[in-house]
C-alpha angles and dihedrals in degrees: 000000000000126000092253092052091050091051092050092053093046096087092052092044089053092051091046089053090051091051093050093047092047092051091049097044100036125209095317095088097042097223095160096099089057088078085085086076087079099066091034092057091041091059089058098045104032148021135273096283092048090050094047090049091052090050091050091050090050091053092048092049095047096064099056090040091052089049090050091050092044091242101126110126092017129114095253095063090048092050090047095051092047091048093050093049092046096047091045093051092048091046093050090050091049090051092052093049091047092050091050090049092050091050091050092049091048092050093048090048092051091051092047092049091048089053091050093048089054089049095047101052120196112280123225110266096204130030122161108313092339125101116196131200129186135199125183118178118187119219124247118299091253093056120087115245114262139216104254110149141181139168141169128205139155118257136181093277100038140286113348127195142176132204117182150150127223118220112252135013140263134048093321090060091047090050091051091048090053090051093050093048091049092050091048093051091054098043098040092057096052112023116096097219138033090238089057090052090052091049091052090053092048092049090048093051093043087062094043108036127064136191115006100330116133147167124227112211147160119216119197138184117196113210134169108309092339144067129215119209138193116192123199102188094301129136106275118255118248123234116209108193124212090256093056101259119141120216128183109226097216124166119245090245130020117248130199121256124267109283092037100056091102088065091061125076090232135014126236119300119231114247135170151171142214114287109190138170112303094017121125132200122200119205116191145161126245092262086082101054094036094054110114134197123229090276093055097253116145120238108270096226099166093049093051100046100082091053100039101044097055096100116114092230112064093212092052089050093050092046088054090052090050092051090048090052092051090047090052091053091045094226141008115348113256094224135034113272126204122183129178120189121196117190125185107219123234113243 
């Protein structure tokens, strides 16, 4: 029997237990009012019809039990009937309000996800000798949609991409993410260097953002047998070489996020590494490395990469990584998760 079936039978099991105990103990303990447990439990585990049915069963059981306990015509049976009717009515109302709230949350979530899908357009899956895979996992329904962002375009020096995360949640974060992606698409196509693209983004956000809001991001430009990176306070990408070694692509010095670069004496310095045939680079947002299991342990991303990214198809490999992350958490991820995998094909 599944968990849902067990929960649906719980109200009737509770009333059955009350009946048995009452028959064994007699009228001395006064267990009759405990029949209200039926509709109370039903409101937690079922809908309005299920709750009303539990209330009706409680009423039907109360009369023969009162007769058995010689309570008919007494004050206890009257109190019990009134209590059952009152609890059932309140429980049915609570079920209706809960159902309306769940529908509202579901509708809002669908709208928010549709907005984010429009913002995060499909990325090319194959360009030159590069194969690209994408995974975007929305947070739980109760969580507010976040500002994870990504994009890929071709620039003067090769394929350019961005993966980032806007501070905060909600529509304001989504709006800022849309603004950053739009600015990146324009700058990445025209600017001669990756550093110039980053400066355009910083200038754009300086005009748009106020206070202490910021955007962590990694910019990358994939050239022939190498990759150039620019990190604005974002988790470092991971390089998985063709021989199975994992390397964190960290900058020599940490730099502040976009929107706060003006507070630092210097901005981030471009850095890079070799990116050869058979190598893979995983870009991701902090929702991956901050995901915890029920014991509080963080997801061991670096340890899992060599095993999970073996699949011949990059998208299949990234889907396997996503499923492993959800299995580690033991349910829906608590924060939005974006992952972008770039693999250089073997010739």
